[in-house]
Structures are given as structure tokens and as C-alpha cells.
PDB file of C-alpha atoms in Angstrom:
ATOM      1  CA  UNK A 158     168.509 318.789 141.095  1.00 58.00           C
ATOM      2  CA  UNK A 159     165.671 319.802 138.780  1.00 68.00           C
ATOM      3  CA  UNK A 160     162.272 318.664 139.997  1.00 87.00           C
ATOM      4  CA  UNK A 161     160.328 316.260 137.829  1.00 95.00           C
ATOM      5  CA  UNK A 162     157.486 317.804 135.882  1.00 98.00           C
ATOM      6  CA  UNK A 163     153.971 316.441 136.458  1.00 98.00           C
ATOM      7  CA  UNK A 164     151.145 316.710 133.924  1.00 98.00           C
ATOM      8  CA  UNK A 165     147.720 316.606 135.585  1.00 98.00           C
ATOM      9  CA  UNK A 166     145.001 315.694 133.095  1.00 98.00           C
ATOM     10  CA  UNK A 167     141.428 316.675 133.930  1.00 98.00           C
ATOM     11  CA  UNK A 168     138.518 315.577 131.710  1.00 98.00           C
ATOM     12  CA  UNK A 169     135.578 317.942 132.121  1.00 98.00           C
ATOM     13  CA  UNK A 170     131.940 317.257 131.308  1.00 97.00           C
ATOM     14  CA  UNK A 171     129.111 319.409 132.683  1.00 98.00           C
ATOM     15  CA  UNK A 172     131.010 320.129 135.894  1.00 97.00           C
ATOM     16  CA  UNK A 173     130.475 323.890 136.197  1.00 97.00           C
ATOM     17  CA  UNK A 174     128.960 323.485 139.650  1.00 96.00           C
ATOM     18  CA  UNK A 175     131.997 321.623 140.968  1.00 96.00           C
ATOM     19  CA  UNK A 176     134.855 323.299 139.113  1.00 97.00           C
ATOM     20  CA  UNK A 177     135.409 326.125 141.653  1.00 96.00           C
ATOM     21  CA  UNK A 178     136.091 323.560 144.389  1.00 96.00           C
ATOM     22  CA  UNK A 179     138.510 321.635 142.173  1.00 98.00           C
ATOM     23  CA  UNK A 180     140.267 324.771 140.966  1.00 97.00           C
ATOM     24  CA  UNK A 181     140.679 325.971 144.531  1.00 97.00           C
ATOM     25  CA  UNK A 182     142.339 322.654 145.455  1.00 98.00           C
ATOM     26  CA  UNK A 183     144.685 322.988 142.471  1.00 97.00           C
ATOM     27  CA  UNK A 184     145.685 326.494 143.544  1.00 96.00           C
ATOM     28  CA  UNK A 185     146.689 325.095 146.934  1.00 97.00           C
ATOM     29  CA  UNK A 186     149.020 322.398 145.572  1.00 97.00           C
ATOM     30  CA  UNK A 187     152.436 322.540 147.227  1.00 98.00           C
ATOM     31  CA  UNK A 188     154.321 321.048 144.262  1.00 97.00           C
ATOM     32  CA  UNK A 189     155.167 323.785 141.787  1.00 95.00           C
ATOM     33  CA  UNK A 190     156.487 322.012 138.688  1.00 97.00           C
ATOM     34  CA  UNK A 191     153.104 320.992 137.269  1.00 97.00           C
ATOM     35  CA  UNK A 192     151.014 321.639 134.223  1.00 98.00           C
ATOM     36  CA  UNK A 193     147.241 321.224 134.347  1.00 98.00           C
ATOM     37  CA  UNK A 194     145.467 320.158 131.162  1.00 98.00           C
ATOM     38  CA  UNK A 195     141.690 320.594 131.132  1.00 98.00           C
ATOM     39  CA  UNK A 196     139.903 318.723 128.351  1.00 98.00           C
ATOM     40  CA  UNK A 197     136.338 319.955 127.897  1.00 98.00           C
ATOM     41  CA  UNK A 198     134.570 316.893 126.517  1.00 98.00           C
ATOM     42  CA  UNK A 199     131.637 318.592 124.807  1.00 97.00           C
ATOM     43  CA  UNK A 200     130.032 320.063 127.935  1.00 98.00           C
ATOM     44  CA  UNK A 201     126.559 321.509 127.432  1.00 98.00           C
ATOM     45  CA  UNK A 202     126.628 323.669 130.560  1.00 97.00           C
ATOM     46  CA  UNK A 203     128.954 326.637 131.146  1.00 97.00           C
ATOM     47  CA  UNK A 204     131.992 324.552 132.155  1.00 98.00           C
ATOM     48  CA  UNK A 205     133.945 325.943 129.213  1.00 97.00           C
ATOM     49  CA  UNK A 206     133.164 329.518 130.188  1.00 97.00           C
ATOM     50  CA  UNK A 207     134.212 328.901 133.786  1.00 97.00           C
ATOM     51  CA  UNK A 208     137.513 327.371 132.700  1.00 97.00           C
ATOM     52  CA  UNK A 209     138.364 329.965 130.054  1.00 95.00           C
ATOM     53  CA  UNK A 210     137.820 332.774 132.541  1.00 95.00           C
ATOM     54  CA  UNK A 211     139.811 331.040 135.264  1.00 94.00           C
ATOM     55  CA  UNK A 212     142.731 330.060 133.050  1.00 93.00           C
ATOM     56  CA  UNK A 213     143.414 333.600 131.846  1.00 91.00           C
ATOM     57  CA  UNK A 214     147.054 334.568 132.574  1.00 85.00           C
ATOM     58  CA  UNK A 215     147.845 331.188 134.141  1.00 90.00           C
ATOM     59  CA  UNK A 216     150.899 329.920 132.311  1.00 89.00           C
ATOM     60  CA  UNK A 217     150.830 326.332 133.610  1.00 94.00           C
ATOM     61  CA  UNK A 218     147.170 325.655 132.801  1.00 96.00           C
ATOM     62  CA  UNK A 219     145.861 324.659 129.382  1.00 97.00           C
ATOM     63  CA  UNK A 220     142.397 324.323 127.886  1.00 97.00           C
ATOM     64  CA  UNK A 221     141.383 321.853 125.160  1.00 98.00           C
ATOM     65  CA  UNK A 222     137.888 321.515 123.743  1.00 97.00           C
ATOM     66  CA  UNK A 223     136.537 318.533 121.837  1.00 97.00           C
ATOM     67  CA  UNK A 224     133.261 316.900 120.855  1.00 97.00           C
ATOM     68  CA  UNK A 225     131.833 314.579 123.476  1.00 96.00           C
ATOM     69  CA  UNK A 226     133.681 311.267 123.423  1.00 95.00           C
ATOM     70  CA  UNK A 227     133.688 310.185 127.049  1.00 95.00           C
ATOM     71  CA  UNK A 228     136.276 310.272 129.832  1.00 95.00           C
ATOM     72  CA  UNK A 229     138.626 307.850 128.065  1.00 95.00           C
ATOM     73  CA  UNK A 230     138.771 310.005 124.927  1.00 96.00           C
ATOM     74  CA  UNK A 231     139.351 313.136 127.007  1.00 97.00           C
ATOM     75  CA  UNK A 232     142.167 311.510 128.954  1.00 97.00           C
ATOM     76  CA  UNK A 233     143.787 310.290 125.757  1.00 97.00           C
ATOM     77  CA  UNK A 234     143.646 313.813 124.339  1.00 98.00           C
ATOM     78  CA  UNK A 235     145.285 315.087 127.508  1.00 98.00           C
ATOM     79  CA  UNK A 236     148.049 312.485 127.297  1.00 97.00           C
ATOM     80  CA  UNK A 237     148.866 313.606 123.758  1.00 97.00           C
ATOM     81  CA  UNK A 238     149.219 317.199 124.976  1.00 97.00           C
ATOM     82  CA  UNK A 239     151.188 316.395 128.133  1.00 98.00           C
ATOM     83  CA  UNK A 240     154.879 317.185 128.499  1.00 97.00           C
ATOM     84  CA  UNK A 241     155.553 315.958 132.049  1.00 97.00           C
ATOM     85  CA  UNK A 242     157.827 313.199 133.333  1.00 97.00           C
ATOM     86  CA  UNK A 243     154.842 311.905 135.309  1.00 98.00           C
ATOM     87  CA  UNK A 244     151.112 311.848 134.588  1.00 98.00           C
ATOM     88  CA  UNK A 245     148.230 312.119 137.017  1.00 98.00           C
ATOM     89  CA  UNK A 246     144.472 312.192 136.431  1.00 98.00           C
ATOM     90  CA  UNK A 247     141.810 314.049 138.377  1.00 98.00           C
ATOM     91  CA  UNK A 248     138.064 314.006 137.715  1.00 97.00           C
ATOM     92  CA  UNK A 249     136.437 317.414 137.491  1.00 97.00           C
ATOM     93  CA  UNK A 250     133.797 316.782 140.162  1.00 96.00           C
ATOM     94  CA  UNK A 251     136.371 315.624 142.745  1.00 97.00           C
ATOM     95  CA  UNK A 252     139.202 317.494 144.459  1.00 97.00           C
ATOM     96  CA  UNK A 253     142.672 316.923 145.884  1.00 98.00           C
ATOM     97  CA  UNK A 254     144.396 317.851 149.125  1.00 97.00           C
ATOM     98  CA  UNK A 255     147.305 320.339 149.015  1.00 98.00           C
ATOM     99  CA  UNK A 256     150.189 317.833 149.067  1.00 98.00           C
ATOM    100  CA  UNK A 257     148.554 315.256 146.755  1.00 98.00           C
ATOM    101  CA  UNK A 258     151.149 315.713 144.010  1.00 98.00           C
ATOM    102  CA  UNK A 259     154.132 316.522 146.218  1.00 98.00           C
ATOM    103  CA  UNK A 260     153.676 313.398 148.344  1.00 98.00           C
ATOM    104  CA  UNK A 261     153.422 311.104 145.322  1.00 98.00           C
ATOM    105  CA  UNK A 262     156.443 312.616 143.568  1.00 98.00           C
ATOM    106  CA  UNK A 263     158.519 312.319 146.743  1.00 97.00           C
ATOM    107  CA  UNK A 264     157.572 308.652 147.098  1.00 98.00           C
ATOM    108  CA  UNK A 265     158.272 307.948 143.435  1.00 97.00           C
ATOM    109  CA  UNK A 266     161.729 309.458 143.782  1.00 97.00           C
ATOM    110  CA  UNK A 267     162.399 307.654 147.071  1.00 97.00           C
ATOM    111  CA  UNK A 268     161.366 304.198 145.881  1.00 97.00           C
ATOM    112  CA  UNK A 269     161.757 304.484 142.089  1.00 97.00           C
ATOM    113  CA  UNK A 270     158.195 303.177 141.832  1.00 98.00           C
ATOM    114  CA  UNK A 271     156.535 303.180 138.422  1.00 97.00           C
ATOM    115  CA  UNK A 272     153.184 304.060 140.003  1.00 97.00           C
ATOM    116  CA  UNK A 273     152.370 305.746 143.309  1.00 98.00           C
ATOM    117  CA  UNK A 274     148.845 305.745 144.677  1.00 96.00           C
ATOM    118  CA  UNK A 275     147.278 307.497 147.639  1.00 96.00           C
ATOM    119  CA  UNK A 276     144.348 306.689 149.851  1.00 93.00           C
ATOM    120  CA  UNK A 277     140.914 307.912 148.767  1.00 94.00           C
ATOM    121  CA  UNK A 278     138.241 309.449 150.937  1.00 93.00           C
ATOM    122  CA  UNK A 279     134.604 309.732 149.882  1.00 92.00           C
ATOM    123  CA  UNK A 280     132.633 312.934 150.372  1.00 91.00           C
ATOM    124  CA  UNK A 281     128.846 312.647 150.386  1.00 87.00           C
ATOM    125  CA  UNK A 282     126.445 315.320 151.577  1.00 83.00           C
ATOM    126  CA  UNK A 283     129.353 317.274 153.009  1.00 81.00           C
ATOM    127  CA  UNK A 284     130.669 314.369 155.102  1.00 85.00           C
ATOM    128  CA  UNK A 285     133.947 312.590 154.390  1.00 85.00           C
ATOM    129  CA  UNK A 286     134.464 308.883 155.031  1.00 83.00           C
ATOM    130  CA  UNK A 287     137.616 306.863 154.439  1.00 75.00           C
ATOM    131  CA  UNK A 288     137.860 303.967 152.038  1.00 75.00           C
ATOM    132  CA  UNK A 289     139.857 300.815 152.656  1.00 70.00           C
ATOM    133  CA  UNK A 290     143.611 301.143 152.252  1.00 77.00           C
ATOM    134  CA  UNK A 291     146.893 299.800 153.586  1.00 79.00           C
ATOM    135  CA  UNK A 292     147.647 300.352 157.250  1.00 80.00           C
ATOM    136  CA  UNK A 293     151.096 301.741 156.442  1.00 87.00           C
ATOM    137  CA  UNK A 294     153.047 302.957 153.420  1.00 93.00           C
ATOM    138  CA  UNK A 295     154.242 299.972 151.403  1.00 95.00           C
ATOM    139  CA  UNK A 296     155.772 298.963 148.073  1.00 97.00           C
ATOM    140  CA  UNK A 297     154.324 296.049 146.076  1.00 96.00           C
ATOM    141  CA  UNK A 298     155.259 294.211 142.913  1.00 96.00           C
ATOM    142  CA  UNK A 299     153.255 293.766 139.718  1.00 94.00           C
ATOM    143  CA  UNK A 300     151.395 290.629 140.782  1.00 95.00           C
ATOM    144  CA  UNK A 301     150.305 292.091 144.117  1.00 95.00           C
ATOM    145  CA  UNK A 302     149.107 295.218 142.334  1.00 95.00           C
ATOM    146  CA  UNK A 303     147.084 293.136 139.848  1.00 94.00           C
ATOM    147  CA  UNK A 304     145.524 291.210 142.708  1.00 94.00           C
ATOM    148  CA  UNK A 305     144.458 294.456 144.361  1.00 94.00           C
ATOM    149  CA  UNK A 306     142.933 295.680 141.100  1.00 92.00           C
ATOM    150  CA  UNK A 307     140.945 292.466 140.685  1.00 90.00           C
ATOM    151  CA  UNK A 308     139.688 292.566 144.274  1.00 91.00           C
ATOM    152  CA  UNK A 309     139.179 296.355 144.201  1.00 89.00           C
ATOM    153  CA  UNK A 310     141.400 296.824 147.247  1.00 89.00           C
ATOM    154  CA  UNK A 311     142.873 300.231 148.134  1.00 88.00           C
ATOM    155  CA  UNK A 312     141.025 301.869 145.225  1.00 88.00           C
ATOM    156  CA  UNK A 313     143.724 300.362 143.016  1.00 91.00           C
ATOM    157  CA  UNK A 314     141.312 299.917 140.093  1.00 90.00           C
ATOM    158  CA  UNK A 315     140.794 303.650 139.485  1.00 93.00           C
ATOM    159  CA  UNK A 316     143.319 305.999 137.893  1.00 95.00           C
ATOM    160  CA  UNK A 317     142.529 309.244 139.676  1.00 95.00           C
ATOM    161  CA  UNK A 318     144.479 308.610 142.879  1.00 96.00           C
ATOM    162  CA  UNK A 319     147.751 307.800 141.136  1.00 97.00           C
ATOM    163  CA  UNK A 320     150.994 309.159 139.734  1.00 98.00           C
ATOM    164  CA  UNK A 321     152.327 307.303 136.670  1.00 97.00           C
ATOM    165  CA  UNK A 322     155.687 307.395 134.974  1.00 97.00           C
ATOM    166  CA  UNK A 323     154.961 308.874 131.578  1.00 96.00           C
ATOM    167  CA  UNK A 324     156.708 305.995 129.816  1.00 95.00           C
ATOM    168  CA  UNK A 325     153.878 303.658 130.879  1.00 94.00           C
ATOM    169  CA  UNK A 326     151.501 305.438 128.522  1.00 93.00           C
ATOM    170  CA  UNK A 327     153.826 305.028 125.578  1.00 89.00           C
ATOM    171  CA  UNK A 328     152.533 301.444 125.400  1.00 82.00           C
ATOM    172  CA  UNK A 329     148.755 302.020 125.345  1.00 87.00           C
ATOM    173  CA  UNK A 330     145.873 304.475 125.683  1.00 91.00           C
ATOM    174  CA  UNK A 331     142.541 304.410 127.479  1.00 92.00           C
ATOM    175  CA  UNK A 332     139.971 302.196 125.761  1.00 89.00           C
ATOM    176  CA  UNK A 333     137.376 304.523 124.277  1.00 91.00           C
ATOM    177  CA  UNK A 334     133.669 303.805 124.022  1.00 86.00           C
ATOM    178  CA  UNK A 335     133.459 301.351 126.927  1.00 80.00           C
ATOM    179  CA  UNK A 336     132.562 301.488 130.608  1.00 79.00           C
ATOM    180  CA  UNK A 337     135.044 300.491 133.338  1.00 79.00           C
ATOM    181  CA  UNK A 338     137.845 302.122 131.347  1.00 84.00           C
ATOM    182  CA  UNK A 339     139.611 302.778 134.664  1.00 85.00           C
ATOM    183  CA  UNK A 340     139.904 299.085 135.428  1.00 85.00           C
ATOM    184  CA  UNK A 341     141.134 298.284 131.922  1.00 87.00           C
ATOM    185  CA  UNK A 342     143.731 301.037 132.177  1.00 91.00           C
ATOM    186  CA  UNK A 343     144.870 299.814 135.593  1.00 90.00           C
ATOM    187  CA  UNK A 344     145.399 296.287 134.267  1.00 89.00           C
ATOM    188  CA  UNK A 345     147.306 297.604 131.277  1.00 91.00           C
ATOM    189  CA  UNK A 346     149.569 299.751 133.435  1.00 91.00           C
ATOM    190  CA  UNK A 347     150.220 296.749 135.690  1.00 92.00           C
ATOM    191  CA  UNK A 348     151.686 294.877 132.724  1.00 90.00           C
ATOM    192  CA  UNK A 349     154.255 297.647 132.265  1.00 89.00           C
ATOM    193  CA  UNK A 350     155.514 298.079 135.829  1.00 94.00           C
ATOM    194  CA  UNK A 351     157.665 296.300 138.375  1.00 94.00           C
ATOM    195  CA  UNK A 352     157.101 298.405 141.482  1.00 97.00           C
ATOM    196  CA  UNK A 353     154.045 300.215 142.901  1.00 97.00           C
ATOM    197  CA  UNK A 354     154.130 302.379 146.031  1.00 97.00           C
ATOM    198  CA  UNK A 355     151.078 302.767 148.270  1.00 97.00           C
ATOM    199  CA  UNK A 356     150.596 305.856 150.460  1.00 97.00           C
ATOM    200  CA  UNK A 357     148.028 305.476 153.204  1.00 93.00           C
ATOM    201  CA  UNK A 358     147.064 309.100 153.569  1.00 94.00           C
ATOM    202  CA  UNK A 359     143.735 309.983 151.923  1.00 94.00           C
ATOM    203  CA  UNK A 360     144.833 312.745 149.555  1.00 96.00           C
ATOM    204  CA  UNK A 361     142.197 312.279 146.857  1.00 96.00           C
ATOM    205  CA  UNK A 362     138.594 313.182 147.668  1.00 96.00           C
ATOM    206  CA  UNK A 363     136.021 311.316 145.597  1.00 94.00           C
ATOM    207  CA  UNK A 364     132.668 313.063 145.459  1.00 91.00           C
TER     208      UNK A 364
END
């Protein structure tokens, strides 16, 4: 059976210092059928130069450049360019563990969940601490997911630790020009889903 394609959308703004760490974590991903879409959102440092050099001769990685419009605008641009069955979002100053994508795709296929999310660990000054999450892998319905978003449980209110069925984003886009666009997007996705799978392992590292 053909593996589902995943589009990973990465908004970039003045992240040259952190891009090597992120790019290294992308190279180590164990799931092969991915495309990585970097959207340079008007960076004023050398982020664009770093990406253009790195992306040379890499067929599954794409570079888009636009005037600064914020993370929401960059993600929306990435969605328009994406061709995957699933979408995932990663911030350019964070990084992901090697089986981040593979684990979420496997759980989506096993449970037919519309969204799969992983645990999130926080790295500060070189030290990693865990955030609150479920004690075991679990599947929840729409109302339970919305409750978690409202109470900010399991990092359910952010988008960067998740895998989404692409069809969810046929209904809406990120709200541009506002703060807390992650929470708005999470609420909007909740309206479009019936099943959300939670993985307890901390596969996304928030810096």
C-alpha cells in the first residue's frame, strides 16, 4: 500500500541561528514520503541564504519567499503550496525527534483520527523538561479536544505538535494579523473533526 504523503510547513523569520538544528532533525526523520515547505517570511538576517544553500539538490524540500506577514500568513502560503494527504507545522526555532512524523502517521492510519498530536518537551538553556500530557495514548472526540484547547491541556492549543488531515484546511485558513493564531486555528480544526489521537511521547521540542 502506498504511504500517505505528509507536507511539513515551516514558517521562517530571522532563524538563521537555529536553522541548522532544525534541518538536522529533518534529515533524521524516519518517514520518507514527506515534502518540506520553508516559507521565508521577510527575514532580515541570513535565513534565506542558509536555506537556499541547504536546499540545493534536495528534491523534497521547497523554498518560498514573501514579504513579512507573520506566522499565520506564512503558514497559509505553505498550505497553498502543499500537496500532501496530511499537513504538519514546525516552527523554525524548534526541532523534532526522528520518528515525529512516522509515529503520527502510524497512529492516524491505525485509528483513522482526523488529528494526531504528540507530547511536547521544552528546551531552555540546553535542558529539556516535559510538559503536561496524557499518561497513555488515547483517542478523544471533538468536545474533549475543545475542552483541552480551552484549558491548554496537553499542548492542544498549538499547531506545531500535530498531524492534520489535509481536508480540514479546505474549510479555513489561519487568521492573519492577530496574536494567538494557534488557538484560533485549533478551535477551527476542532469544528471539522470527530476523532483526535493523543500520543504521550514527547516528539516535538519547543525552544
